[in-house]
Amino acid sequence: MKVFDRAVVRVLPAVPRSVVRRVAAPYIAGSTLDDARSTVAALNAEGMRATVDVLGEEIARPDEARSIANAYRDALAAIAADSLDANISIKLTGFGLKLDQALCRELVFGLVADAAEHGTLVRLDMEDSSTTDATLALYRELRAAGYEGVGVVLQAALRRTLDDVLALAPLVPSVRLCKGIYVEPQSLAFQGFEEIRASFVACLDALLDAGCRLAIATHDEWLIERALERVDGLPRERYEMQMLLGVRAERARRLVADGHPVRVYVPYGEQWYEYSLRRLQENPRVAGYVAKDVLARVVPGR
Ligand SMILES: Cc1cc2nc3c(=O)[nH]c(=O)nc-3n(C[C@H](O)[C@H](O)[C@H](O)COP(=O)(O)OP(=O)(O)OC[C@H]3O[C@@H](n4cnc5c(N)ncnc54)[C@H](O)[C@@H]3O)c2cc1C
């Protein structure tokens, strides 16, 4: 399995852009805001909420960070103009976290103030472990400044996460819990599939005990079932199930039919190629899923 995943990653840079585009298409709304608008509208029509992600990470210049912040402003305006059921997710490296922390802070505070006027939540995505402390610190700063409409993401794969849950609990945060997509060293992260699942469940329990508003972001059926057992009887505003665009869409529909709130993560932007390659290279397992998914579509019944 691992050999197959790594082989897929090795050949990726040699794959023509047009092929990567076809492979990436189900997972990305498109390159323009209009693409994101129509994807979100279609999800809303199926009873699903969305979170809009403007592609662009690890920028090299301050003007790139500003232009990502502006793209998010446009997304907020479009969400309001079309009365879409959507919020936004941002990656701090796209706002200059590794370039200029003061700029990053200024841009995020500006965007959160704008979102607050629209009543739209801004969630800080969680990137690799070199950004965890800074991301949680900025989240705390935003809350200390009185912004309630902000959320954060915690990664079950990280050994520190249960402690982070306990430390954040007094804030009763809005948390998206996911496994974590980045390959991290053993000293920082659980490596085993079952260990990560066990950590996910432990964090889920701790977040529910703390009364948090919880977004459960996983396509892992075993975890979905554990989560559903735990949220049974909770009011709809306390939790939602989250999935990525193009992944297990039929499961998402079934969750909606069963009465659960579901939100789909909708990335869009010019940088779809870089995003796709990086996502696949960051985690060979994802490359393996995607390759198998594509094979299944090309060779039905395989
Ligand atoms: C809404 C949402 C937001 C996220 N935000 C973050 C974040 O801020 N930071 C972060 O580090 N990670 C984030 N992730 C990614 C997450 O950490 C995992 O890497 C990803 O969800 C895969 O883990 P899984 O729980 O779905 O379980 P897995 O066991 O990895 O996957 C279960 C099954 O889902 C399918 N699957 C999973 N991913 C894909 C895919 N990409 N393509 C095709 N099939 C797939 C496969 O069939 C697989 O067998 C997010 C995930 C979601 C759903």
Coordinates of C-alpha atoms and ligand atoms in Angstrom, one line a residue:
M1 CA 0.0 0.0 0.0
K2 CA 2.7 2.5 1.1
V3 CA 4.8 1.5 -1.9
F4 CA 1.9 2.3 -4.2
D5 CA 1.2 5.7 -2.5
R6 CA 4.9 6.7 -2.7
A7 CA 5.1 5.6 -6.4
V8 CA 2.1 7.9 -7.2
V9 CA 3.8 10.9 -5.5
R10 CA 7.1 10.3 -7.3
V11 CA 5.5 10.4 -10.8
L12 CA 3.3 13.5 -10.0
P13 CA 5.6 16.3 -11.1
A14 CA 5.9 14.5 -14.4
V15 CA 2.2 14.4 -14.9
P16 CA 1.0 17.0 -17.4
R17 CA -0.9 20.0 -15.9
S18 CA -4.1 19.1 -17.8
V19 CA -4.1 15.6 -16.3
V20 CA -3.6 17.0 -12.7
R21 CA -6.4 19.4 -13.4
R22 CA -8.7 16.4 -14.3
V23 CA -7.6 14.5 -11.3
A24 CA -8.0 17.5 -9.0
A25 CA -11.3 18.6 -10.5
P26 CA -13.7 16.9 -8.1
Y27 CA -11.9 18.3 -5.1
I28 CA -11.8 21.9 -6.2
A29 CA -14.7 24.3 -7.1
G30 CA -12.6 25.9 -9.9
S31 CA -10.3 28.9 -10.3
T32 CA -12.8 31.8 -9.8
L33 CA -15.1 33.1 -7.1
D34 CA -18.0 32.5 -9.4
D35 CA -17.0 28.8 -9.5
A36 CA -17.1 28.7 -5.7
R37 CA -20.4 30.6 -5.6
S38 CA -22.1 28.1 -7.9
T39 CA -20.6 25.1 -6.0
V40 CA -21.7 26.5 -2.7
A41 CA -25.2 27.2 -4.1
A42 CA -25.5 23.6 -5.3
L43 CA -24.4 22.2 -1.9
N44 CA -26.9 24.5 -0.1
A45 CA -29.6 23.2 -2.5
E46 CA -28.8 19.7 -1.2
G47 CA -29.1 20.9 2.4
M48 CA -25.4 21.2 3.1
R49 CA -23.5 24.2 4.4
A50 CA -20.1 25.1 3.0
T51 CA -16.8 26.6 4.1
V52 CA -15.0 28.5 1.4
D53 CA -11.2 28.3 1.2
V54 CA -9.2 30.6 -1.2
L55 CA -6.2 28.6 -2.4
G56 CA -2.8 30.1 -1.7
E57 CA -0.3 29.2 1.0
E58 CA 3.3 29.9 1.8
I59 CA 3.3 33.1 -0.1
A60 CA 6.7 34.9 -0.7
R61 CA 5.7 38.6 -0.7
P62 CA 3.5 40.9 1.4
D63 CA 1.4 41.9 -1.6
E64 CA 0.5 38.2 -2.1
A65 CA -0.8 38.1 1.5
R66 CA -2.8 41.3 0.9
S67 CA -4.3 39.9 -2.3
I68 CA -5.4 36.7 -0.5
A69 CA -7.0 38.8 2.2
N70 CA -8.8 40.8 -0.5
A71 CA -10.0 37.6 -2.2
Y72 CA -11.5 36.5 1.1
R73 CA -13.2 39.9 1.4
D74 CA -14.7 39.3 -2.0
A75 CA -15.8 35.8 -0.9
L76 CA -17.5 37.3 2.2
A77 CA -19.3 39.9 0.0
A78 CA -20.5 37.1 -2.4
I79 CA -21.7 34.9 0.5
A80 CA -23.7 37.8 1.8
A81 CA -25.0 39.0 -1.7
D82 CA -26.2 35.4 -2.6
S83 CA -27.4 34.7 0.9
L84 CA -25.3 31.5 0.9
D85 CA -25.1 29.2 3.9
A86 CA -21.3 29.4 4.1
N87 CA -18.4 30.5 6.2
I88 CA -14.7 30.9 5.4
S89 CA -11.5 29.0 6.4
I90 CA -8.1 30.7 6.2
K91 CA -4.5 29.4 6.4
L92 CA -2.3 31.8 8.3
T93 CA 0.7 31.1 6.1
G94 CA -1.3 32.6 3.2
F95 CA -1.7 35.7 5.3
G96 CA 2.1 36.0 5.8
L97 CA 2.6 34.1 9.1
K98 CA 6.1 33.0 8.1
L99 CA 6.9 36.2 6.4
D100 CA 5.8 39.0 8.7
Q101 CA 3.8 38.1 11.8
A102 CA 2.6 41.7 12.3
L103 CA 1.2 41.9 8.7
C104 CA -0.5 38.5 9.2
R105 CA -2.1 39.7 12.4
E106 CA -3.2 43.0 10.8
L107 CA -4.8 41.2 7.8
V108 CA -6.5 38.6 9.9
F109 CA -7.9 41.1 12.4
G110 CA -9.2 43.2 9.4
L111 CA -10.9 40.2 7.8
V112 CA -12.4 39.0 11.1
A113 CA -13.9 42.4 11.7
D114 CA -15.3 42.4 8.2
A115 CA -16.7 38.9 8.7
A116 CA -18.3 39.9 12.0
E117 CA -20.3 42.6 10.2
H118 CA -21.7 39.9 7.9
G119 CA -22.2 37.5 10.8
T120 CA -19.9 35.0 9.1
L121 CA -17.5 32.7 11.0
V122 CA -13.8 32.7 10.2
R123 CA -12.1 29.4 10.9
L124 CA -8.3 29.3 11.2
D125 CA -7.2 26.1 9.5
M126 CA -4.4 24.3 11.2
E127 CA -1.2 23.8 9.2
D128 CA 2.0 21.8 10.1
S129 CA 3.3 21.7 13.6
S130 CA 5.6 24.6 13.1
T131 CA 2.5 26.8 13.1
T132 CA 0.4 25.3 15.9
D133 CA 1.5 27.7 18.7
A134 CA 1.2 30.8 16.6
T135 CA -2.2 29.7 15.3
L136 CA -3.6 29.0 18.7
A137 CA -2.1 32.3 20.0
L138 CA -3.8 34.3 17.3
Y139 CA -7.1 32.5 18.0
R140 CA -6.8 33.5 21.7
E141 CA -6.0 37.1 20.7
L142 CA -9.0 37.3 18.5
R143 CA -11.3 35.9 21.3
A144 CA -9.7 38.3 23.8
A145 CA -10.5 41.2 21.5
G146 CA -14.2 40.1 21.7
Y147 CA -14.6 38.3 18.4
E148 CA -16.9 35.3 19.0
G149 CA -17.3 34.4 15.3
V150 CA -13.9 32.7 15.0
G151 CA -13.0 29.0 15.1
V152 CA -9.9 26.9 15.2
V153 CA -8.8 23.5 14.1
L154 CA -7.2 20.8 16.2
Q155 CA -5.4 17.7 14.8
A156 CA -5.9 14.4 16.5
A157 CA -2.6 13.1 15.2
L158 CA -0.6 15.5 17.3
R159 CA 0.4 14.3 20.8
R160 CA -0.2 17.7 22.2
T161 CA -3.8 18.0 21.1
L162 CA -5.6 16.7 24.2
D163 CA -3.7 19.2 26.3
D164 CA -4.6 21.9 23.8
V165 CA -8.3 20.9 24.2
L166 CA -8.1 21.2 28.0
A167 CA -6.2 24.5 27.8
L168 CA -8.8 26.0 25.3
A169 CA -11.8 24.6 27.2
P170 CA -12.5 27.7 29.3
L171 CA -13.0 29.7 26.1
V172 CA -15.7 27.2 24.9
P173 CA -14.2 27.4 21.5
S174 CA -15.7 26.4 18.1
V175 CA -13.3 23.6 17.1
R176 CA -13.0 21.6 13.9
L177 CA -11.4 18.3 14.9
C178 CA -9.6 16.4 12.1
K179 CA -6.9 13.8 12.0
G180 CA -4.3 16.2 10.5
I181 CA -3.0 16.0 7.0
Y182 CA 0.7 16.8 7.5
V183 CA 3.4 14.2 7.9
E184 CA 4.9 14.9 11.3
P185 CA 7.8 13.3 13.3
Q186 CA 7.1 10.6 15.7
S187 CA 8.2 12.8 18.6
L188 CA 5.3 15.1 17.9
A189 CA 2.6 12.9 16.3
F190 CA 1.0 9.5 16.6
Q191 CA 1.9 7.4 13.6
G192 CA -0.4 4.4 13.8
F193 CA -3.8 4.5 12.2
E194 CA -5.5 3.1 15.4
E195 CA -3.5 5.4 17.7
I196 CA -4.8 8.4 15.7
R197 CA -8.3 7.1 15.8
A198 CA -8.1 6.7 19.6
S199 CA -6.7 10.2 20.0
F200 CA -9.6 11.5 17.8
V201 CA -12.2 9.9 20.0
A202 CA -10.5 11.1 23.2
C203 CA -10.3 14.7 21.9
L204 CA -14.0 14.4 20.7
D205 CA -15.1 13.4 24.2
A206 CA -13.0 16.2 25.9
L207 CA -14.4 18.8 23.4
L208 CA -18.0 17.6 24.0
D209 CA -17.4 17.6 27.8
A210 CA -16.2 21.2 27.5
G211 CA -19.4 22.2 25.8
C212 CA -17.7 23.3 22.6
R213 CA -19.3 23.8 19.3
L214 CA -17.8 21.0 17.4
A215 CA -17.1 20.3 13.7
I216 CA -16.2 16.7 13.2
A217 CA -14.1 16.6 10.0
T218 CA -13.5 13.0 8.9
H219 CA -14.4 10.6 6.1
D220 CA -13.4 7.6 8.3
E221 CA -16.6 5.6 8.7
W222 CA -15.5 4.1 12.0
L223 CA -14.9 7.6 13.4
I224 CA -18.2 9.0 11.9
E225 CA -20.0 6.2 13.7
R226 CA -18.3 6.9 17.0
A227 CA -19.0 10.6 16.6
L228 CA -22.7 10.0 15.8
E229 CA -23.1 7.9 18.9
R230 CA -21.7 10.8 20.9
V231 CA -23.7 13.6 19.4
D232 CA -27.0 11.7 19.6
G233 CA -29.5 14.0 21.2
L234 CA -27.4 17.1 21.0
P235 CA -29.0 20.2 19.5
R236 CA -28.0 20.9 15.9
E237 CA -26.2 24.1 16.8
R238 CA -23.7 22.1 19.0
Y239 CA -22.1 20.0 16.2
E240 CA -21.7 19.5 12.5
M241 CA -20.1 16.8 10.3
Q242 CA -17.6 18.1 7.8
M243 CA -16.2 16.6 4.6
L244 CA -14.0 17.8 1.8
L245 CA -15.5 18.6 -1.6
G246 CA -15.5 15.5 -3.8
V247 CA -14.8 13.0 -1.0
R248 CA -17.6 10.5 0.1
A249 CA -20.3 12.8 -1.2
E250 CA -22.9 10.0 -1.0
R251 CA -22.1 9.6 2.7
A252 CA -22.6 13.3 3.2
R253 CA -26.0 13.1 1.6
R254 CA -26.9 10.2 3.8
L255 CA -25.9 12.2 6.9
V256 CA -28.2 15.1 5.7
A257 CA -31.1 12.6 5.1
D258 CA -30.6 11.4 8.7
G259 CA -31.0 14.9 10.0
H260 CA -27.3 15.8 10.7
P261 CA -25.8 19.2 9.9
V262 CA -23.1 18.8 7.2
R263 CA -20.6 21.3 6.0
V264 CA -18.4 20.8 2.9
Y265 CA -15.0 22.3 2.5
V266 CA -14.9 24.2 -0.9
P267 CA -11.4 25.3 -2.1
Y268 CA -11.1 27.5 -5.1
G269 CA -8.6 29.8 -6.8
E270 CA -5.9 30.2 -9.4
Q271 CA -3.5 28.1 -7.4
W272 CA -5.4 24.9 -7.8
Y273 CA -2.3 23.2 -9.5
E274 CA 0.1 24.1 -6.7
Y275 CA -2.5 23.2 -4.1
S276 CA -3.2 19.8 -5.6
L277 CA 0.5 18.9 -5.9
R278 CA 1.3 20.0 -2.4
R279 CA -1.6 18.2 -0.9
L280 CA -0.7 15.1 -2.6
Q281 CA 3.0 15.4 -1.9
E282 CA 2.5 16.3 1.8
N283 CA 0.7 13.1 2.4
P284 CA 1.3 10.2 0.1
R285 CA -1.7 8.4 1.5
V286 CA -4.0 11.1 0.0
A287 CA -2.2 10.5 -3.3
G288 CA -3.0 6.9 -3.0
Y289 CA -6.7 7.5 -2.3
V290 CA -7.0 9.9 -5.2
A291 CA -5.2 7.6 -7.6
K292 CA -7.5 4.7 -6.6
D293 CA -10.5 6.9 -6.9
V294 CA -9.5 7.9 -10.4
L295 CA -8.8 4.3 -11.3
A296 CA -12.2 3.3 -10.0
R297 CA -13.8 6.0 -12.2
V298 CA -11.7 5.1 -15.3
V299 CA -12.1 1.3 -14.8
P300 CA -15.5 0.8 -13.3
G301 CA -16.0 -2.4 -11.4
R302 CA -12.3 -2.8 -10.7
Ligands
LIG1 C1 -13.6 19.7 6.3 C2 -12.2 19.3 6.5 C3 -11.3 20.2 6.9 C4 -10.0 19.9 7.1 N1 -9.1 20.8 7.6 C5 -7.8 20.4 7.9 C6 -7.0 21.3 8.6 O1 -7.3 22.5 8.8 N2 -5.7 20.9 8.9 C7 -5.3 19.6 8.6 O2 -4.2 19.2 8.9 N3 -6.1 18.7 8.0 C8 -7.4 19.1 7.7 N4 -8.2 18.2 7.1 C9 -7.7 16.9 6.6 C10 -7.7 15.8 7.7 O3 -6.8 16.1 8.7 C11 -7.4 14.5 7.1 O4 -6.1 14.5 6.5 C12 -8.4 14.0 6.0 O5 -9.7 14.3 6.3 C13 -8.2 12.5 5.9 O6 -8.5 11.8 7.1 P1 -9.9 11.1 7.4 O7 -10.3 11.4 8.8 O8 -10.9 11.4 6.4 O9 -9.5 9.6 7.5 P2 -8.8 8.6 6.5 O10 -8.7 7.3 7.2 O11 -7.5 9.3 6.0 O12 -9.8 8.5 5.3 C14 -10.9 7.7 5.4 C15 -11.4 7.5 3.9 O13 -11.8 8.7 3.3 C16 -11.4 8.7 2.0 N5 -10.5 9.9 1.8 C17 -10.0 10.7 2.7 N6 -9.3 11.8 2.2 C18 -9.5 11.7 0.9 C19 -9.1 12.5 -0.2 N7 -8.4 13.6 -0.1 N8 -9.5 12.1 -1.5 C20 -10.2 10.9 -1.7 N9 -10.6 10.1 -0.7 C21 -10.3 10.5 0.6 C22 -10.7 7.4 1.7 O14 -11.6 6.6 1.1 C23 -10.3 6.9 3.0 O15 -10.2 5.5 3.1 C24 -9.6 18.5 6.9 C25 -10.5 17.6 6.5 C26 -11.8 17.9 6.4 C27 -12.8 16.9 6.0

